Amino acid sequence: MTWSCFLLSFLAVLPGPGPAPSTPAPLDVFEKLPEKLEGYRRVPASERFDHETLYQHIDGHAELYLSFGFRELLVLRYDRDGEAPIEVEIYDMGRSQDAFGVFAHGMERAEREVGQDSQYLSGMLTFWKDRFVVTVTAYPETEPRRRAVYALARTIAGLIKKDGALPGVVRRLPREGLAAESVRYFRHPVWLNSAYQISDGNPLALGPDTDAALARYKTGDNRHLLVLVEYPDERRAAAAEQSARKEILGDQPGPVRRPDGRYAALCRKKNRLALVFYAPDEKTARAALERAAEREAR
């Protein structure tokens, strides 16, 4: 089965979007953004897309949003004579955890200029706050357009009245040595393997009812990758542990030296699994698992 077919089968078992939550403000509120800002005028017409029509706007990338429970997208534009428009995309993801998941998937640097986390790259500013992911894009980039992008983003963030909770599995990542820009949250092996090719298939038995996070760490000169997975019950976690030991560790107790010359190890506590990859030696792998266990105990 190809990855695209695998992902489509995953999306098929996701629950429908259901009724939109009553708080925070629904997308209608964003229609009230100012008509003029930084010399730009809002184009009166806006566009909306739901989970059935999202492909019309972002064909080729819609799967990411849909796999995180996407609900609705509002697209607005601001223009000025003689310039390309500034485009505003406001994604309602339904839950703050899923908004973070989408945002973090493309994170290259950790900034907090707007919302709960943000990133600005060459004319595109993306941030998340509560259940929303917002992208403001101004190509080509100029300093006046950059100022307008930030002004728009901060105005939108101000309309979102509260912050949202991070996924629990992300909060349980140890903080020592953590590279904040590397944190990823996911429920599907496609997004795990798009960040780091851990293994073919789905040896961790990831699915719609699991929560997983990964992050890079550096302690001194040593680097490694940590993956945490939470399952709905101990039975599922135990089955995933057995599968991972076979497919990733070659049925050895670990830490195990993999073909790339780096070490991998894993441990399970109740319904939670912790795995270390790319450790330079056995000592680093064991220490990383110990730190993960200590964080779980708090």
PDB file of C-alpha atoms in Angstrom:
ATOM      1  CA  MET A   1       0.000   0.000   0.000  1.00  0.00           C
ATOM      2  CA  THR A   2       1.412   3.413  -0.945  1.00  0.00           C
ATOM      3  CA  TRP A   3       1.677   6.198   1.633  1.00  0.00           C
ATOM      4  CA  SER A   4      -1.010   8.224  -0.163  1.00  0.00           C
ATOM      5  CA  CYS A   5      -3.433   5.308  -0.014  1.00  0.00           C
ATOM      6  CA  PHE A   6      -2.416   4.656   3.599  1.00  0.00           C
ATOM      7  CA  LEU A   7      -3.202   8.251   4.525  1.00  0.00           C
ATOM      8  CA  LEU A   8      -6.525   8.217   2.695  1.00  0.00           C
ATOM      9  CA  SER A   9      -7.545   5.099   4.615  1.00  0.00           C
ATOM     10  CA  PHE A  10      -6.615   6.889   7.839  1.00  0.00           C
ATOM     11  CA  LEU A  11      -8.696   9.922   6.883  1.00  0.00           C
ATOM     12  CA  ALA A  12     -11.655   7.678   6.105  1.00  0.00           C
ATOM     13  CA  VAL A  13     -11.925   6.533   9.729  1.00  0.00           C
ATOM     14  CA  LEU A  14     -11.591   9.989  11.250  1.00  0.00           C
ATOM     15  CA  PRO A  15     -14.800  11.295  12.809  1.00  0.00           C
ATOM     16  CA  GLY A  16     -16.629  14.019  10.900  1.00  0.00           C
ATOM     17  CA  PRO A  17     -16.084  17.612  11.908  1.00  0.00           C
ATOM     18  CA  GLY A  18     -19.315  17.749  13.905  1.00  0.00           C
ATOM     19  CA  PRO A  19     -20.851  20.992  15.112  1.00  0.00           C
ATOM     20  CA  ALA A  20     -18.440  23.875  15.538  1.00  0.00           C
ATOM     21  CA  PRO A  21     -17.691  24.709  19.165  1.00  0.00           C
ATOM     22  CA  SER A  22     -19.300  27.870  20.534  1.00  0.00           C
ATOM     23  CA  THR A  23     -16.054  29.345  21.875  1.00  0.00           C
ATOM     24  CA  PRO A  24     -13.797  31.021  21.019  1.00  0.00           C
ATOM     25  CA  ALA A  25     -15.117  33.334  18.314  1.00  0.00           C
ATOM     26  CA  PRO A  26     -16.335  31.549  15.167  1.00  0.00           C
ATOM     27  CA  LEU A  27     -14.856  32.471  11.809  1.00  0.00           C
ATOM     28  CA  ASP A  28     -17.607  35.048  11.263  1.00  0.00           C
ATOM     29  CA  VAL A  29     -15.810  37.331  13.719  1.00  0.00           C
ATOM     30  CA  PHE A  30     -12.784  37.545  11.425  1.00  0.00           C
ATOM     31  CA  GLU A  31     -15.011  38.970   8.702  1.00  0.00           C
ATOM     32  CA  LYS A  32     -14.979  42.111  10.881  1.00  0.00           C
ATOM     33  CA  LEU A  33     -11.284  42.746  10.375  1.00  0.00           C
ATOM     34  CA  PRO A  34     -10.575  46.412   9.569  1.00  0.00           C
ATOM     35  CA  GLU A  35     -11.321  47.617   6.062  1.00  0.00           C
ATOM     36  CA  LYS A  36      -8.034  49.542   5.976  1.00  0.00           C
ATOM     37  CA  LEU A  37      -4.711  48.670   7.562  1.00  0.00           C
ATOM     38  CA  GLU A  38      -1.178  49.954   6.885  1.00  0.00           C
ATOM     39  CA  GLY A  39      -2.340  51.505   3.617  1.00  0.00           C
ATOM     40  CA  TYR A  40      -4.039  48.323   2.370  1.00  0.00           C
ATOM     41  CA  ARG A  41      -7.768  47.892   1.774  1.00  0.00           C
ATOM     42  CA  ARG A  42      -9.654  44.680   2.475  1.00  0.00           C
ATOM     43  CA  VAL A  43     -11.185  43.047  -0.583  1.00  0.00           C
ATOM     44  CA  PRO A  44     -14.931  42.728   0.187  1.00  0.00           C
ATOM     45  CA  ALA A  45     -15.277  39.192  -1.141  1.00  0.00           C
ATOM     46  CA  SER A  46     -14.014  36.341   1.030  1.00  0.00           C
ATOM     47  CA  GLU A  47     -13.841  32.589   0.476  1.00  0.00           C
ATOM     48  CA  ARG A  48     -14.740  29.687   2.757  1.00  0.00           C
ATOM     49  CA  PHE A  49     -13.739  26.052   2.459  1.00  0.00           C
ATOM     50  CA  ASP A  50     -14.816  23.016   4.483  1.00  0.00           C
ATOM     51  CA  HIS A  51     -13.394  19.499   4.752  1.00  0.00           C
ATOM     52  CA  GLU A  52     -14.958  18.552   1.403  1.00  0.00           C
ATOM     53  CA  THR A  53     -13.740  21.585  -0.572  1.00  0.00           C
ATOM     54  CA  LEU A  54     -10.354  22.263   1.048  1.00  0.00           C
ATOM     55  CA  TYR A  55      -8.555  20.548  -1.847  1.00  0.00           C
ATOM     56  CA  GLN A  56      -9.743  23.354  -4.124  1.00  0.00           C
ATOM     57  CA  HIS A  57      -7.586  25.812  -2.183  1.00  0.00           C
ATOM     58  CA  ILE A  58      -4.546  23.791  -1.126  1.00  0.00           C
ATOM     59  CA  ASP A  59      -4.487  20.750  -3.383  1.00  0.00           C
ATOM     60  CA  GLY A  60      -1.497  18.635  -2.399  1.00  0.00           C
ATOM     61  CA  HIS A  61      -1.387  19.822   1.207  1.00  0.00           C
ATOM     62  CA  ALA A  62      -4.972  19.312   2.347  1.00  0.00           C
ATOM     63  CA  GLU A  63      -4.206  15.876   3.819  1.00  0.00           C
ATOM     64  CA  LEU A  64      -2.176  17.428   6.618  1.00  0.00           C
ATOM     65  CA  TYR A  65      -5.054  19.638   7.752  1.00  0.00           C
ATOM     66  CA  LEU A  66      -7.675  16.929   7.308  1.00  0.00           C
ATOM     67  CA  SER A  67      -5.662  14.433   9.347  1.00  0.00           C
ATOM     68  CA  PHE A  68      -5.781  16.886  12.255  1.00  0.00           C
ATOM     69  CA  GLY A  69      -9.571  17.310  12.163  1.00  0.00           C
ATOM     70  CA  PHE A  70      -9.828  20.471  10.036  1.00  0.00           C
ATOM     71  CA  ARG A  71     -13.225  22.206  10.205  1.00  0.00           C
ATOM     72  CA  GLU A  72     -13.244  25.353   8.096  1.00  0.00           C
ATOM     73  CA  LEU A  73     -10.990  27.834   6.288  1.00  0.00           C
ATOM     74  CA  LEU A  74     -11.650  31.541   5.769  1.00  0.00           C
ATOM     75  CA  VAL A  75      -9.585  33.336   3.110  1.00  0.00           C
ATOM     76  CA  LEU A  76      -9.396  37.146   3.013  1.00  0.00           C
ATOM     77  CA  ARG A  77      -7.275  39.485   0.916  1.00  0.00           C
ATOM     78  CA  TYR A  78      -5.930  43.000   1.290  1.00  0.00           C
ATOM     79  CA  ASP A  79      -4.708  44.926  -1.711  1.00  0.00           C
ATOM     80  CA  ARG A  80      -3.122  48.204  -2.757  1.00  0.00           C
ATOM     81  CA  ASP A  81      -2.834  49.669  -6.240  1.00  0.00           C
ATOM     82  CA  GLY A  82       0.107  48.320  -8.168  1.00  0.00           C
ATOM     83  CA  GLU A  83       0.886  45.482  -5.732  1.00  0.00           C
ATOM     84  CA  ALA A  84       0.056  41.822  -5.379  1.00  0.00           C
ATOM     85  CA  PRO A  85      -2.586  41.240  -2.672  1.00  0.00           C
ATOM     86  CA  ILE A  86      -1.785  40.142   0.863  1.00  0.00           C
ATOM     87  CA  GLU A  87      -3.604  36.876   1.547  1.00  0.00           C
ATOM     88  CA  VAL A  88      -4.959  35.890   4.957  1.00  0.00           C
ATOM     89  CA  GLU A  89      -5.856  32.250   5.683  1.00  0.00           C
ATOM     90  CA  ILE A  90      -7.584  31.400   8.973  1.00  0.00           C
ATOM     91  CA  TYR A  91      -7.940  27.668   9.641  1.00  0.00           C
ATOM     92  CA  ASP A  92     -10.359  26.482  12.312  1.00  0.00           C
ATOM     93  CA  MET A  93      -8.928  23.141  13.459  1.00  0.00           C
ATOM     94  CA  GLY A  94     -11.543  22.453  16.137  1.00  0.00           C
ATOM     95  CA  ARG A  95      -9.049  21.823  18.966  1.00  0.00           C
ATOM     96  CA  SER A  96      -5.970  23.669  20.131  1.00  0.00           C
ATOM     97  CA  GLN A  97      -3.983  20.417  20.081  1.00  0.00           C
ATOM     98  CA  ASP A  98      -4.683  19.989  16.389  1.00  0.00           C
ATOM     99  CA  ALA A  99      -3.914  23.627  15.610  1.00  0.00           C
ATOM    100  CA  PHE A 100      -0.517  23.142  17.234  1.00  0.00           C
ATOM    101  CA  GLY A 101       0.002  19.924  15.268  1.00  0.00           C
ATOM    102  CA  VAL A 102      -0.530  21.645  11.927  1.00  0.00           C
ATOM    103  CA  PHE A 103       1.593  24.653  12.890  1.00  0.00           C
ATOM    104  CA  ALA A 104       4.472  22.570  14.235  1.00  0.00           C
ATOM    105  CA  HIS A 105       4.605  20.380  11.133  1.00  0.00           C
ATOM    106  CA  GLY A 106       6.264  23.184   9.166  1.00  0.00           C
ATOM    107  CA  MET A 107       8.149  24.869  11.999  1.00  0.00           C
ATOM    108  CA  GLU A 108      11.771  25.758  11.245  1.00  0.00           C
ATOM    109  CA  ARG A 109      12.331  28.287  14.015  1.00  0.00           C
ATOM    110  CA  ALA A 110      10.620  28.895  17.350  1.00  0.00           C
ATOM    111  CA  GLU A 111       9.308  32.459  17.653  1.00  0.00           C
ATOM    112  CA  ARG A 112       6.653  34.095  19.806  1.00  0.00           C
ATOM    113  CA  GLU A 113       6.061  37.342  17.975  1.00  0.00           C
ATOM    114  CA  VAL A 114       2.353  36.630  17.396  1.00  0.00           C
ATOM    115  CA  GLY A 115      -0.098  34.229  19.038  1.00  0.00           C
ATOM    116  CA  GLN A 116       1.224  31.306  21.072  1.00  0.00           C
ATOM    117  CA  ASP A 117       3.984  30.455  18.586  1.00  0.00           C
ATOM    118  CA  SER A 118       4.807  32.018  15.248  1.00  0.00           C
ATOM    119  CA  GLN A 119       7.195  31.818  12.335  1.00  0.00           C
ATOM    120  CA  TYR A 120       8.070  34.373   9.670  1.00  0.00           C
ATOM    121  CA  LEU A 121       9.807  33.193   6.506  1.00  0.00           C
ATOM    122  CA  SER A 122      10.326  35.394   3.433  1.00  0.00           C
ATOM    123  CA  GLY A 123       6.958  37.122   3.340  1.00  0.00           C
ATOM    124  CA  MET A 124       4.867  34.449   5.062  1.00  0.00           C
ATOM    125  CA  LEU A 125       3.903  34.672   8.729  1.00  0.00           C
ATOM    126  CA  THR A 126       2.207  31.687  10.360  1.00  0.00           C
ATOM    127  CA  PHE A 127       0.985  31.452  13.938  1.00  0.00           C
ATOM    128  CA  TRP A 128      -1.352  29.405  16.061  1.00  0.00           C
ATOM    129  CA  LYS A 129      -3.577  30.451  18.919  1.00  0.00           C
ATOM    130  CA  ASP A 130      -6.231  28.315  20.583  1.00  0.00           C
ATOM    131  CA  ARG A 131      -7.888  26.245  17.849  1.00  0.00           C
ATOM    132  CA  PHE A 132      -6.797  28.455  14.947  1.00  0.00           C
ATOM    133  CA  VAL A 133      -3.847  28.365  12.557  1.00  0.00           C
ATOM    134  CA  VAL A 134      -3.348  31.630  10.691  1.00  0.00           C
ATOM    135  CA  THR A 135      -1.138  32.363   7.698  1.00  0.00           C
ATOM    136  CA  VAL A 136      -0.600  35.864   6.314  1.00  0.00           C
ATOM    137  CA  THR A 137       1.310  35.919   3.034  1.00  0.00           C
ATOM    138  CA  ALA A 138       2.784  38.866   1.132  1.00  0.00           C
ATOM    139  CA  TYR A 139       4.822  37.919  -1.932  1.00  0.00           C
ATOM    140  CA  PRO A 140       7.021  39.582  -3.030  1.00  0.00           C
ATOM    141  CA  GLU A 141       8.373  40.677   0.342  1.00  0.00           C
ATOM    142  CA  THR A 142       9.170  44.332   1.054  1.00  0.00           C
ATOM    143  CA  GLU A 143       9.613  46.111   4.367  1.00  0.00           C
ATOM    144  CA  PRO A 144       6.243  47.951   4.136  1.00  0.00           C
ATOM    145  CA  ARG A 145       4.505  44.683   3.256  1.00  0.00           C
ATOM    146  CA  ARG A 146       6.275  42.955   6.122  1.00  0.00           C
ATOM    147  CA  ARG A 147       4.917  45.586   8.526  1.00  0.00           C
ATOM    148  CA  ALA A 148       1.439  45.074   7.109  1.00  0.00           C
ATOM    149  CA  VAL A 149       1.732  41.301   7.546  1.00  0.00           C
ATOM    150  CA  TYR A 150       2.618  41.660  11.224  1.00  0.00           C
ATOM    151  CA  ALA A 151      -0.098  44.261  11.796  1.00  0.00           C
ATOM    152  CA  LEU A 152      -2.710  41.976  10.249  1.00  0.00           C
ATOM    153  CA  ALA A 153      -1.499  38.947  12.190  1.00  0.00           C
ATOM    154  CA  ARG A 154      -1.553  40.794  15.520  1.00  0.00           C
ATOM    155  CA  THR A 155      -5.034  42.141  14.817  1.00  0.00           C
ATOM    156  CA  ILE A 156      -6.297  38.620  14.116  1.00  0.00           C
ATOM    157  CA  ALA A 157      -4.577  37.240  17.215  1.00  0.00           C
ATOM    158  CA  GLY A 158      -6.320  39.914  19.269  1.00  0.00           C
ATOM    159  CA  LEU A 159      -9.698  38.618  18.106  1.00  0.00           C
ATOM    160  CA  ILE A 160      -8.886  35.173  19.516  1.00  0.00           C
ATOM    161  CA  LYS A 161      -9.652  35.756  23.160  1.00  0.00           C
ATOM    162  CA  LYS A 162      -7.816  32.886  24.827  1.00  0.00           C
ATOM    163  CA  ASP A 163      -4.808  30.640  24.461  1.00  0.00           C
ATOM    164  CA  GLY A 164      -5.207  26.920  23.915  1.00  0.00           C
ATOM    165  CA  ALA A 165      -3.645  23.925  25.627  1.00  0.00           C
ATOM    166  CA  LEU A 166      -0.726  22.084  24.105  1.00  0.00           C
ATOM    167  CA  PRO A 167      -1.187  18.345  23.556  1.00  0.00           C
ATOM    168  CA  GLY A 168      -0.483  16.456  26.772  1.00  0.00           C
ATOM    169  CA  VAL A 169       2.135  14.292  25.082  1.00  0.00           C
ATOM    170  CA  VAL A 170       4.010  17.448  24.011  1.00  0.00           C
ATOM    171  CA  ARG A 171       3.940  18.821  27.552  1.00  0.00           C
ATOM    172  CA  ARG A 172       5.560  15.582  28.720  1.00  0.00           C
ATOM    173  CA  LEU A 173       8.633  16.012  26.531  1.00  0.00           C
ATOM    174  CA  PRO A 174      11.695  16.591  28.760  1.00  0.00           C
ATOM    175  CA  ARG A 175      12.890  20.196  28.576  1.00  0.00           C
ATOM    176  CA  GLU A 176      16.629  19.690  29.080  1.00  0.00           C
ATOM    177  CA  GLY A 177      18.434  19.931  25.742  1.00  0.00           C
ATOM    178  CA  LEU A 178      15.175  20.265  23.773  1.00  0.00           C
ATOM    179  CA  ALA A 179      15.363  21.940  20.343  1.00  0.00           C
ATOM    180  CA  ALA A 180      12.025  23.766  20.444  1.00  0.00           C
ATOM    181  CA  GLU A 181      11.776  24.181  16.670  1.00  0.00           C
ATOM    182  CA  SER A 182      11.974  20.406  16.206  1.00  0.00           C
ATOM    183  CA  VAL A 183       8.855  19.477  18.203  1.00  0.00           C
ATOM    184  CA  ARG A 184       6.213  17.652  16.181  1.00  0.00           C
ATOM    185  CA  TYR A 185       2.795  16.308  17.212  1.00  0.00           C
ATOM    186  CA  PHE A 186       1.018  13.683  15.108  1.00  0.00           C
ATOM    187  CA  ARG A 187      -1.282  10.676  14.996  1.00  0.00           C
ATOM    188  CA  HIS A 188      -0.245   9.145  11.690  1.00  0.00           C
ATOM    189  CA  PRO A 189       3.033   7.459  10.663  1.00  0.00           C
ATOM    190  CA  VAL A 190       3.194   9.551   7.481  1.00  0.00           C
ATOM    191  CA  TRP A 191       3.946  12.646   9.578  1.00  0.00           C
ATOM    192  CA  LEU A 192       6.469  10.740  11.697  1.00  0.00           C
ATOM    193  CA  ASN A 193       8.322   9.483   8.646  1.00  0.00           C
ATOM    194  CA  SER A 194       8.113  12.829   6.865  1.00  0.00           C
ATOM    195  CA  ALA A 195      10.187  14.274   9.711  1.00  0.00           C
ATOM    196  CA  TYR A 196      12.461  11.269  10.317  1.00  0.00           C
ATOM    197  CA  GLN A 197      12.424   7.962   8.484  1.00  0.00           C
ATOM    198  CA  ILE A 198      12.166   5.645  11.476  1.00  0.00           C
ATOM    199  CA  SER A 199      10.832   2.504   9.840  1.00  0.00           C
ATOM    200  CA  ASP A 200       8.685   1.314   6.972  1.00  0.00           C
ATOM    201  CA  GLY A 201       5.035   0.690   7.682  1.00  0.00           C
ATOM    202  CA  ASN A 202       3.513   1.490  11.058  1.00  0.00           C
ATOM    203  CA  PRO A 203       5.395  -0.458  13.753  1.00  0.00           C
ATOM    204  CA  LEU A 204       4.201   1.955  16.471  1.00  0.00           C
ATOM    205  CA  ALA A 205       0.534   1.274  15.601  1.00  0.00           C
ATOM    206  CA  LEU A 206      -0.254   4.972  15.316  1.00  0.00           C
ATOM    207  CA  GLY A 207      -3.848   5.881  14.534  1.00  0.00           C
ATOM    208  CA  PRO A 208      -6.669   8.375  15.111  1.00  0.00           C
ATOM    209  CA  ASP A 209      -6.937   7.412  18.791  1.00  0.00           C
ATOM    210  CA  THR A 210      -3.223   7.745  19.592  1.00  0.00           C
ATOM    211  CA  ASP A 211      -1.185  10.847  20.417  1.00  0.00           C
ATOM    212  CA  ALA A 212       2.500  11.104  19.567  1.00  0.00           C
ATOM    213  CA  ALA A 213       5.252  13.695  19.748  1.00  0.00           C
ATOM    214  CA  LEU A 214       8.886  13.820  18.716  1.00  0.00           C
ATOM    215  CA  ALA A 215      11.735  16.221  19.342  1.00  0.00           C
ATOM    216  CA  ARG A 216      15.476  16.541  18.801  1.00  0.00           C
ATOM    217  CA  TYR A 217      17.787  16.880  21.788  1.00  0.00           C
ATOM    218  CA  LYS A 218      21.353  17.991  22.315  1.00  0.00           C
ATOM    219  CA  THR A 219      23.241  17.392  25.548  1.00  0.00           C
ATOM    220  CA  GLY A 220      26.865  18.451  25.214  1.00  0.00           C
ATOM    221  CA  ASP A 221      28.107  16.999  21.953  1.00  0.00           C
ATOM    222  CA  ASN A 222      25.488  14.244  21.972  1.00  0.00           C
ATOM    223  CA  ARG A 223      22.346  14.422  19.864  1.00  0.00           C
ATOM    224  CA  HIS A 224      19.343  12.128  19.709  1.00  0.00           C
ATOM    225  CA  LEU A 225      15.669  11.965  18.802  1.00  0.00           C
ATOM    226  CA  LEU A 226      12.918  11.174  21.318  1.00  0.00           C
ATOM    227  CA  VAL A 227       9.465   9.876  20.357  1.00  0.00           C
ATOM    228  CA  LEU A 228       6.617   9.622  22.880  1.00  0.00           C
ATOM    229  CA  VAL A 229       3.359   7.816  22.098  1.00  0.00           C
ATOM    230  CA  GLU A 230       0.187   7.573  24.178  1.00  0.00           C
ATOM    231  CA  TYR A 231      -2.321   4.794  23.494  1.00  0.00           C
ATOM    232  CA  PRO A 232      -5.945   4.522  24.634  1.00  0.00           C
ATOM    233  CA  ASP A 233      -5.115   1.564  26.897  1.00  0.00           C
ATOM    234  CA  GLU A 234      -2.273  -0.654  28.119  1.00  0.00           C
ATOM    235  CA  ARG A 235      -3.222  -3.504  25.800  1.00  0.00           C
ATOM    236  CA  ARG A 236      -2.655  -1.364  22.720  1.00  0.00           C
ATOM    237  CA  ALA A 237       0.575   0.016  24.161  1.00  0.00           C
ATOM    238  CA  ALA A 238       1.884  -3.476  24.915  1.00  0.00           C
ATOM    239  CA  ALA A 239       1.096  -4.647  21.386  1.00  0.00           C
ATOM    240  CA  ALA A 240       2.869  -1.594  19.949  1.00  0.00           C
ATOM    241  CA  GLU A 241       5.866  -2.233  22.195  1.00  0.00           C
ATOM    242  CA  GLN A 242       6.112  -5.793  20.917  1.00  0.00           C
ATOM    243  CA  SER A 243       5.826  -4.626  17.302  1.00  0.00           C
ATOM    244  CA  ALA A 244       8.450  -1.906  17.765  1.00  0.00           C
ATOM    245  CA  ARG A 245      10.895  -4.286  19.435  1.00  0.00           C
ATOM    246  CA  LYS A 246      10.589  -6.635  16.491  1.00  0.00           C
ATOM    247  CA  GLU A 247      10.608  -4.117  13.637  1.00  0.00           C
ATOM    248  CA  ILE A 248      12.956  -1.476  15.069  1.00  0.00           C
ATOM    249  CA  LEU A 249      15.172  -3.272  17.597  1.00  0.00           C
ATOM    250  CA  GLY A 250      15.294  -6.648  15.870  1.00  0.00           C
ATOM    251  CA  ASP A 251      13.787  -8.453  18.881  1.00  0.00           C
ATOM    252  CA  GLN A 252      16.735  -7.398  21.051  1.00  0.00           C
ATOM    253  CA  PRO A 253      16.303  -5.826  24.496  1.00  0.00           C
ATOM    254  CA  GLY A 254      18.183  -2.666  23.509  1.00  0.00           C
ATOM    255  CA  PRO A 255      19.791  -0.246  23.249  1.00  0.00           C
ATOM    256  CA  VAL A 256      20.519  -1.576  19.765  1.00  0.00           C
ATOM    257  CA  ARG A 257      23.023  -0.299  17.223  1.00  0.00           C
ATOM    258  CA  ARG A 258      21.144   0.276  13.985  1.00  0.00           C
ATOM    259  CA  PRO A 259      22.512   0.131  10.424  1.00  0.00           C
ATOM    260  CA  ASP A 260      23.288   3.869  10.509  1.00  0.00           C
ATOM    261  CA  GLY A 261      25.698   3.239  13.393  1.00  0.00           C
ATOM    262  CA  ARG A 262      23.495   5.069  15.916  1.00  0.00           C
ATOM    263  CA  TYR A 263      21.600   3.540  18.826  1.00  0.00           C
ATOM    264  CA  ALA A 264      17.883   3.049  19.457  1.00  0.00           C
ATOM    265  CA  ALA A 265      16.042   2.006  22.603  1.00  0.00           C
ATOM    266  CA  LEU A 266      12.517   1.946  23.978  1.00  0.00           C
ATOM    267  CA  CYS A 267      10.554   1.483  27.166  1.00  0.00           C
ATOM    268  CA  ARG A 268       6.876   1.355  28.117  1.00  0.00           C
ATOM    269  CA  LYS A 269       5.010   2.519  31.195  1.00  0.00           C
ATOM    270  CA  LYS A 270       1.340   1.583  31.256  1.00  0.00           C
ATOM    271  CA  ASN A 271      -0.220   3.074  28.104  1.00  0.00           C
ATOM    272  CA  ARG A 272       2.802   5.197  27.141  1.00  0.00           C
ATOM    273  CA  LEU A 273       5.766   4.313  24.983  1.00  0.00           C
ATOM    274  CA  ALA A 274       9.088   6.181  24.792  1.00  0.00           C
ATOM    275  CA  LEU A 275      11.618   5.564  22.031  1.00  0.00           C
ATOM    276  CA  VAL A 276      15.088   6.998  21.442  1.00  0.00           C
ATOM    277  CA  PHE A 277      16.737   7.103  18.009  1.00  0.00           C
ATOM    278  CA  TYR A 278      20.072   8.319  16.622  1.00  0.00           C
ATOM    279  CA  ALA A 279      21.826   8.214  20.004  1.00  0.00           C
ATOM    280  CA  PRO A 280      25.632   8.100  19.594  1.00  0.00           C
ATOM    281  CA  ASP A 281      26.063   5.356  22.210  1.00  0.00           C
ATOM    282  CA  GLU A 282      24.183   3.109  24.642  1.00  0.00           C
ATOM    283  CA  LYS A 283      24.760   5.469  27.569  1.00  0.00           C
ATOM    284  CA  THR A 284      23.076   8.377  25.799  1.00  0.00           C
ATOM    285  CA  ALA A 285      20.127   6.197  24.779  1.00  0.00           C
ATOM    286  CA  ARG A 286      19.567   4.947  28.340  1.00  0.00           C
ATOM    287  CA  ALA A 287      19.921   8.431  29.830  1.00  0.00           C
ATOM    288  CA  ALA A 288      17.350   9.806  27.381  1.00  0.00           C
ATOM    289  CA  LEU A 289      14.832   7.138  28.390  1.00  0.00           C
ATOM    290  CA  GLU A 290      15.494   7.869  32.061  1.00  0.00           C
ATOM    291  CA  ARG A 291      14.804  11.582  31.554  1.00  0.00           C
ATOM    292  CA  ALA A 292      11.575  10.740  29.756  1.00  0.00           C
ATOM    293  CA  ALA A 293      10.540   8.470  32.636  1.00  0.00           C
ATOM    294  CA  GLU A 294      11.359  11.177  35.193  1.00  0.00           C
ATOM    295  CA  ARG A 295       9.224  13.674  33.280  1.00  0.00           C
ATOM    296  CA  GLU A 296       6.331  11.190  33.247  1.00  0.00           C
ATOM    297  CA  ALA A 297       6.578  10.803  37.019  1.00  0.00           C
ATOM    298  CA  ARG A 298       6.069  14.531  37.706  1.00  0.00           C
TER     299      ARG A 298
END
